[in-house]
Coordinates of C-alpha atoms in Angstrom, one line a residue:
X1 CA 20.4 -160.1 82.6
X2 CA 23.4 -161.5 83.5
X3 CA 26.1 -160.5 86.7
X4 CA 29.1 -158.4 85.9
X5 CA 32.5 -159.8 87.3
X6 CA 32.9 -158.2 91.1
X7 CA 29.2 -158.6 91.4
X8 CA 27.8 -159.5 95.0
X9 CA 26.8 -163.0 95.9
X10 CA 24.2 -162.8 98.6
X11 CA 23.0 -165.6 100.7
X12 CA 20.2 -165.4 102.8
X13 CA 20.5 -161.3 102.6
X14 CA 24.3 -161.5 103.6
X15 CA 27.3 -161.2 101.1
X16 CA 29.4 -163.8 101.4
X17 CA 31.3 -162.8 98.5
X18 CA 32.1 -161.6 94.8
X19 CA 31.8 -163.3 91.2
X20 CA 35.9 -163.6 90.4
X21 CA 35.1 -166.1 87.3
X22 CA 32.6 -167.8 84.8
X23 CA 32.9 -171.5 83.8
X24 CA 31.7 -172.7 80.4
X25 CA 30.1 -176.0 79.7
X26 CA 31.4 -176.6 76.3
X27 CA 28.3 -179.3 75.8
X28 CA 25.3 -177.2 77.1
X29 CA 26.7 -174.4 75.5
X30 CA 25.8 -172.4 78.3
X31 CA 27.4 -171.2 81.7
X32 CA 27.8 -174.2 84.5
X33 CA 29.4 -172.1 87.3
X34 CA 30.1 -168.7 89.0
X35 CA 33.1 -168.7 90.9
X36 CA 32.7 -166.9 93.9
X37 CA 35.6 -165.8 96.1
X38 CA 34.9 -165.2 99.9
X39 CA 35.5 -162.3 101.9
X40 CA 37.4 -164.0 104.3
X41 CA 40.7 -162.4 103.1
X42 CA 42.3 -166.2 101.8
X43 CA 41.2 -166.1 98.7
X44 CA 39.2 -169.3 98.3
X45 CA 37.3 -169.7 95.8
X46 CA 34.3 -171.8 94.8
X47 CA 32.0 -173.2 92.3
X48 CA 28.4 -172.6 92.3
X49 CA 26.4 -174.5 90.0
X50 CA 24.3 -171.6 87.5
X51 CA 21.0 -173.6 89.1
X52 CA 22.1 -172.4 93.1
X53 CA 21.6 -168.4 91.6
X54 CA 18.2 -167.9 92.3
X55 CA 17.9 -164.8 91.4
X56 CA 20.2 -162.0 89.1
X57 CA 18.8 -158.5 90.9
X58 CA 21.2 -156.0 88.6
X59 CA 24.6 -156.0 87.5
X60 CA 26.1 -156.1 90.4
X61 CA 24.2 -158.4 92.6
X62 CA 23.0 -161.9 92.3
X63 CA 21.2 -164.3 95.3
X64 CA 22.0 -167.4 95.7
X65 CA 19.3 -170.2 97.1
X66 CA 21.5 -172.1 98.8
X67 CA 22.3 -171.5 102.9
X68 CA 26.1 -170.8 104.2
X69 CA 26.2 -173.9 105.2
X70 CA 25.6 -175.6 102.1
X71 CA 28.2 -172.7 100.6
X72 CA 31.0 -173.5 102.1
X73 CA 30.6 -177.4 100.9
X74 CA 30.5 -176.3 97.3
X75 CA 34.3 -177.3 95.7
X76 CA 37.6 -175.4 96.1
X77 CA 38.1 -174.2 92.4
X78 CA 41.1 -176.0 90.9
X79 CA 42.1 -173.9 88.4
X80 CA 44.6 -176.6 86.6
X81 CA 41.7 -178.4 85.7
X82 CA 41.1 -175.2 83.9
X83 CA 41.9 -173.4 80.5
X84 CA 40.6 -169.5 79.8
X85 CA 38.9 -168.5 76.2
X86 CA 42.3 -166.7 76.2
X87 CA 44.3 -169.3 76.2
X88 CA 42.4 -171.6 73.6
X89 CA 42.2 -168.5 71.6
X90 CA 38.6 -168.3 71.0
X91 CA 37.1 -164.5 70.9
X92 CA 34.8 -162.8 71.8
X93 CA 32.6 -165.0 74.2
X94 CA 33.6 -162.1 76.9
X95 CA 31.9 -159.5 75.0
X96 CA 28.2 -161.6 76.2
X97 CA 29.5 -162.0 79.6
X98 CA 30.2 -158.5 81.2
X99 CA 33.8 -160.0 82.1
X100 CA 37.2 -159.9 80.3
X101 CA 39.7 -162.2 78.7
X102 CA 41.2 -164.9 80.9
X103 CA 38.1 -164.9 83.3
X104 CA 36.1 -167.6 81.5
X105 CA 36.9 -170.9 82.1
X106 CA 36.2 -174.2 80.0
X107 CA 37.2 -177.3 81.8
X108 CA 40.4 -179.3 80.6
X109 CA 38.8 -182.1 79.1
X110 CA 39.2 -185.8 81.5
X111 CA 40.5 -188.6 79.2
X112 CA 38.3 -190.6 81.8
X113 CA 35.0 -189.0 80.9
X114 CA 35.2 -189.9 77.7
X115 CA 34.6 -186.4 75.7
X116 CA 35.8 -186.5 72.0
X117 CA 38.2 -183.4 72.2
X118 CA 37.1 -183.1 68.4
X119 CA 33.7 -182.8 69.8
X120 CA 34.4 -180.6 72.3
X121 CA 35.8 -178.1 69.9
X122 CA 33.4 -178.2 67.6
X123 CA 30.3 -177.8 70.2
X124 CA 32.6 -174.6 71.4
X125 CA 33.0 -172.8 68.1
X126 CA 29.7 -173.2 67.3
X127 CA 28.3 -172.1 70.6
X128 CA 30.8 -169.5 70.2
X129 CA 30.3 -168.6 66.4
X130 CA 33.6 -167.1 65.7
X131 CA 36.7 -168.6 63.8
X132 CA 40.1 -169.2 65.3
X133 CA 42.4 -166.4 64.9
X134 CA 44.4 -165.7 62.3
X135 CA 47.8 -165.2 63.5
X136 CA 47.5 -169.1 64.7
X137 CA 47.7 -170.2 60.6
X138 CA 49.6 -167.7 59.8
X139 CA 53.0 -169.7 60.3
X140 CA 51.6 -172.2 57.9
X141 CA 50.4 -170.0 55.4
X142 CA 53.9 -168.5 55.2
X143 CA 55.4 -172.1 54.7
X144 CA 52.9 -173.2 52.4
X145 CA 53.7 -169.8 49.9
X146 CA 57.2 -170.6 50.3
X147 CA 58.6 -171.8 46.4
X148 CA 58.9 -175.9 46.9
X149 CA 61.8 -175.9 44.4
X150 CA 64.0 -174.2 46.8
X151 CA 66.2 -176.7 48.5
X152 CA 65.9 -177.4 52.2
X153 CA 68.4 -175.7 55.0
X154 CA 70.1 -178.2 56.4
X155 CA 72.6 -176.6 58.4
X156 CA 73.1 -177.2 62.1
X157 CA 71.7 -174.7 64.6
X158 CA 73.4 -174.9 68.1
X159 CA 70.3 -174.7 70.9
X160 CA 72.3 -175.4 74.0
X161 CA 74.0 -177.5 76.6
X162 CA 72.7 -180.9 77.5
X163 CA 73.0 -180.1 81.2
X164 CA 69.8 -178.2 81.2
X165 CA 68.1 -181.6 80.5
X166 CA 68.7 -183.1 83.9
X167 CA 66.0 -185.8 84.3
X168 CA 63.8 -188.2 82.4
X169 CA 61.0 -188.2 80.3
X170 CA 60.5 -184.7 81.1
X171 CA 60.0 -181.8 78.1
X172 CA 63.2 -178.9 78.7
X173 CA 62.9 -175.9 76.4
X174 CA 65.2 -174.3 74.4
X175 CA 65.1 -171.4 72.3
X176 CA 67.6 -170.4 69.2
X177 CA 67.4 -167.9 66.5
X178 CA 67.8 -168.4 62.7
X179 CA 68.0 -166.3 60.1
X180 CA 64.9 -166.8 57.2
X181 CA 64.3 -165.7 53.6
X182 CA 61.1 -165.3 51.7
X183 CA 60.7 -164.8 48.4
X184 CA 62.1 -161.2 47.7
X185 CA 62.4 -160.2 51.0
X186 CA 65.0 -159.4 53.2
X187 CA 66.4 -162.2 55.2
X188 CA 64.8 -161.9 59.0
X189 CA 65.8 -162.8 62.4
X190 CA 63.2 -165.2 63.7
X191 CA 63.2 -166.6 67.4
X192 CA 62.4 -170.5 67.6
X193 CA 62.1 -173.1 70.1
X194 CA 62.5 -176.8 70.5
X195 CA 61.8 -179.3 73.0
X196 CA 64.2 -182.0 74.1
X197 CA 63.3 -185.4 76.4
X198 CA 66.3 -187.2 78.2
X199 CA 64.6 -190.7 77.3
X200 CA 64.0 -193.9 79.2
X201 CA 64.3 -197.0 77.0
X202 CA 60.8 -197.5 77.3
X203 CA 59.9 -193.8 75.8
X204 CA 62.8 -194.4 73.0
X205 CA 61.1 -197.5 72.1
X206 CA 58.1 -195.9 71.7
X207 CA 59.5 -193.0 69.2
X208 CA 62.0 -195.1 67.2
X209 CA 60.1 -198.6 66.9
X210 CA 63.4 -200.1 67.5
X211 CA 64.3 -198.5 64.3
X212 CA 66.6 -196.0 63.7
X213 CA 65.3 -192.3 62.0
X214 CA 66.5 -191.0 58.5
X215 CA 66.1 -187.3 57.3
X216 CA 66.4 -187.0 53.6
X217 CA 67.4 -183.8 51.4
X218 CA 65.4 -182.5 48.8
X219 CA 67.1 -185.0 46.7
X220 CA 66.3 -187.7 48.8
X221 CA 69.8 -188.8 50.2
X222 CA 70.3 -189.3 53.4
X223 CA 71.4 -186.4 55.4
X224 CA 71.4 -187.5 58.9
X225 CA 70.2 -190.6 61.4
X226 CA 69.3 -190.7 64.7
X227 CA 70.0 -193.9 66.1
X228 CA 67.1 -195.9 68.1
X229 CA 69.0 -196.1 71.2
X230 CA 69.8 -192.3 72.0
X231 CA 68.8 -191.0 74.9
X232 CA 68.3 -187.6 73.9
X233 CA 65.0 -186.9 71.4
X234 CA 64.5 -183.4 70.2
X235 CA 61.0 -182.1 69.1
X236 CA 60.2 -179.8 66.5
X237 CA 59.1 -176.3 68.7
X238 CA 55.4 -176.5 66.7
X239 CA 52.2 -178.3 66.8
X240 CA 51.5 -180.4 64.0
X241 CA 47.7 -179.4 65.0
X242 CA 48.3 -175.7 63.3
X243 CA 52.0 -174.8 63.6
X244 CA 51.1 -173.5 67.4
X245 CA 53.5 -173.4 70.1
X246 CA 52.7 -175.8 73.1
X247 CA 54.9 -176.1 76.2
X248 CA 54.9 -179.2 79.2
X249 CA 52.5 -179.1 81.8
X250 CA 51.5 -181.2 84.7
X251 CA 48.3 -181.4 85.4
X252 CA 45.7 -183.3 88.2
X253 CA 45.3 -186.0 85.3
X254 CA 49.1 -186.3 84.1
X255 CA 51.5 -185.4 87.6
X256 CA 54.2 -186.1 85.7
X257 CA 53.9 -183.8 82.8
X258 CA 52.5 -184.0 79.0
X259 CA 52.8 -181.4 76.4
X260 CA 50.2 -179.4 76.1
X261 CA 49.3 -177.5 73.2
X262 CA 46.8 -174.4 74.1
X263 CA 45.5 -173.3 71.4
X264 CA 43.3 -176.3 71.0
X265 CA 44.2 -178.4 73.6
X266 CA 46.2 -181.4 71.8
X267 CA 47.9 -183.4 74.2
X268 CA 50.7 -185.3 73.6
X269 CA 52.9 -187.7 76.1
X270 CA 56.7 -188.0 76.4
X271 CA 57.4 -190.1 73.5
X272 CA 55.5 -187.2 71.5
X273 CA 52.2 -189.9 71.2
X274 CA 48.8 -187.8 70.8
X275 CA 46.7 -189.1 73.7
X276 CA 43.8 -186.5 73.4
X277 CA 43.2 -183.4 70.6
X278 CA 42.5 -182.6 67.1
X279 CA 46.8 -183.2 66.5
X280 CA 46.9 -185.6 63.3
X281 CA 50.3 -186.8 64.2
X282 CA 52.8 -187.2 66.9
X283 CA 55.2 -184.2 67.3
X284 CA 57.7 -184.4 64.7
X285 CA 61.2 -185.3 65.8
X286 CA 64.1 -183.2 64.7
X287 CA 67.8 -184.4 63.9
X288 CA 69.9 -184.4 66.8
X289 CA 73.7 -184.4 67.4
X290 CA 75.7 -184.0 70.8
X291 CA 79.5 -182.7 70.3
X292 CA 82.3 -183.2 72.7
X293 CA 81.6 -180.3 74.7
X294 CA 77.5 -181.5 75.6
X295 CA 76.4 -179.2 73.1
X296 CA 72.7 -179.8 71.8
X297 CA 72.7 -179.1 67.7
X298 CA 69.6 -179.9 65.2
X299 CA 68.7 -179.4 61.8
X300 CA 65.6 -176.9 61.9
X301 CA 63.1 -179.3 60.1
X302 CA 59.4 -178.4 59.8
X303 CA 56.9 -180.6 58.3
X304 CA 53.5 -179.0 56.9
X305 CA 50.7 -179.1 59.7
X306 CA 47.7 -180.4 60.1
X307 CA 48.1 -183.6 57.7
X308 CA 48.5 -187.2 59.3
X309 CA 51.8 -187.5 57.6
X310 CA 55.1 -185.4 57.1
X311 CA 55.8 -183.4 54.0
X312 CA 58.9 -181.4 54.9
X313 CA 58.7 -177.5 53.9
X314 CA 61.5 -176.4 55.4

């Protein structure tokens, strides 16, 4: 038997508060935790180790061995160090667990502890015994039955004003739309996103190698170069994991920021560098151009994911 979400956590035959979440150990395969928040009105929650519940008496009510005392010394929750099943997009663990999307937790992976993130995910799925969702691949699929023969786009797309991007070595957003063909179809709208670092020399150095960046057509001339020493570096919008979006996040582990990719929790630094995740590659940098008036302009390059190197599709 196992407690519903809003069950009653009892200790020493007084409630002391309610089951809010669930935390999954991605290792044991089983649950580590029950978050219980306290009916003192603030919200705090904490996490109580699966081996303090002494006893599940129904649905809706669970005892715990420990006293108050030892309660209130169990940790805070911090739910940054935290991802949901939601979020890394594996199903259906919820349907085993009485509770709903978003209230399982698995813990963000510490660089420190030393966890293969390859591991991790692989434990998790097959704990789990589902497969990642479709719609994730589907991006990827699409690019991969588009004809090779057909020559890339290589016009430039306007995304914005280099204002936005007002400090360094942090990830700013920026969304455009572009029209798309396939096949026999009729030409769509599709909304896209990029990500753009204002770069320190020590971050260009570590994208560009001291060398500047060439982006070829499909007859292999040379269409455009970043140079080496530019401060602004634009990233391509998707993971080269899958072709999922990812966003910046700053975390206990990384204050500053990193992108984070949530699907399946690559993580990449400013320079775009893979520091933890199944990713193959860096994030792929796009061609870049400021005009006159500060306005941002790329060619919408996409490589094929989930290969170590690039091989352009688009």
């Amino acid at each position: 038997m196992q407690p519903k979400l809003t069950a009653k956590a009892l200790c020493a035959n007084k409630e002391i508060g309610k089951i809010s979440k669930v935390i999954v150990d991605p290792l044991s395969h089983e649950i580590s935790h029950v978050v219980v928040r306290e009916l003192n009105g603030q919200g705090i929650e904490r996490q109580v180790p699966i081996s303090q519940v002494q006893e599940v008496v129904s649905d809706e009510e669970i005892i715990l061995r420990c006293s108050l005392e030892e309660f209130v010394r169990f940790p805070v929750l911090e739910r940054d160090q935290y991802v949901t099943i939601k979020e890394v997009e594996i199903a259906h663990l919820e349907d085993h667990l009485h509770v709903e999307p978003g209230e399982i937790l698995v813990p963000l992976p510490r660089l420190e502890q030393g966890v293969p993130r390859r591991t991790f995910f692989a434990n998790m799925t097959h704990a789990i015994g589902t497969l990642i969702a479709l719609p994730l691949v589907y991006p990827v699929l699409k690019y991969l039955m588009k004809p090779m023969f057909q020559p890339y786009d290589n016009a430039w797309f306007s995304v914005g004003n280099v204002k936005k991007v007002n400090k360094e070595n942090i990830g700013f957003q920026f969304k455009f739309t572009r029209g798309f063909k396939e096949a026999f179809m009729p030409e769509q709208q599709i909304e896209k996103n990029i990500w753009v670092v204002k770069a320190t020399p020590a971050v260009q150095q570590a994208v560009y190698e001291g060398n500047d960046k060439k982006f070829y057509d499909d007859k292999g001339d040379v269409i455009w170069v970043n140079k080496s020493n530019s401060p602004y570096i634009g990233y391509s919008g998707k993971c080269p994991h899958l072709g999922c979006g990812y966003k910046w996040r700053k975390t206990k582990n990384f204050p500053d920021g990193v992108f984070l990719c949530p699907c399946h929790l690559s993580i990449y630094d400013e320079a775009g560098k893979v520091i933890d995740g199944p990713a193959p590659r860096p994030l792929d940098v796009l061609p870049l151009k400021i005009d006159a008036g500060g306005e941002l302009k790329i060619i919408d390059v996409e490589y094929k994911a989930g290969v170590n190197n690039q091989i352009r599709l688009l």
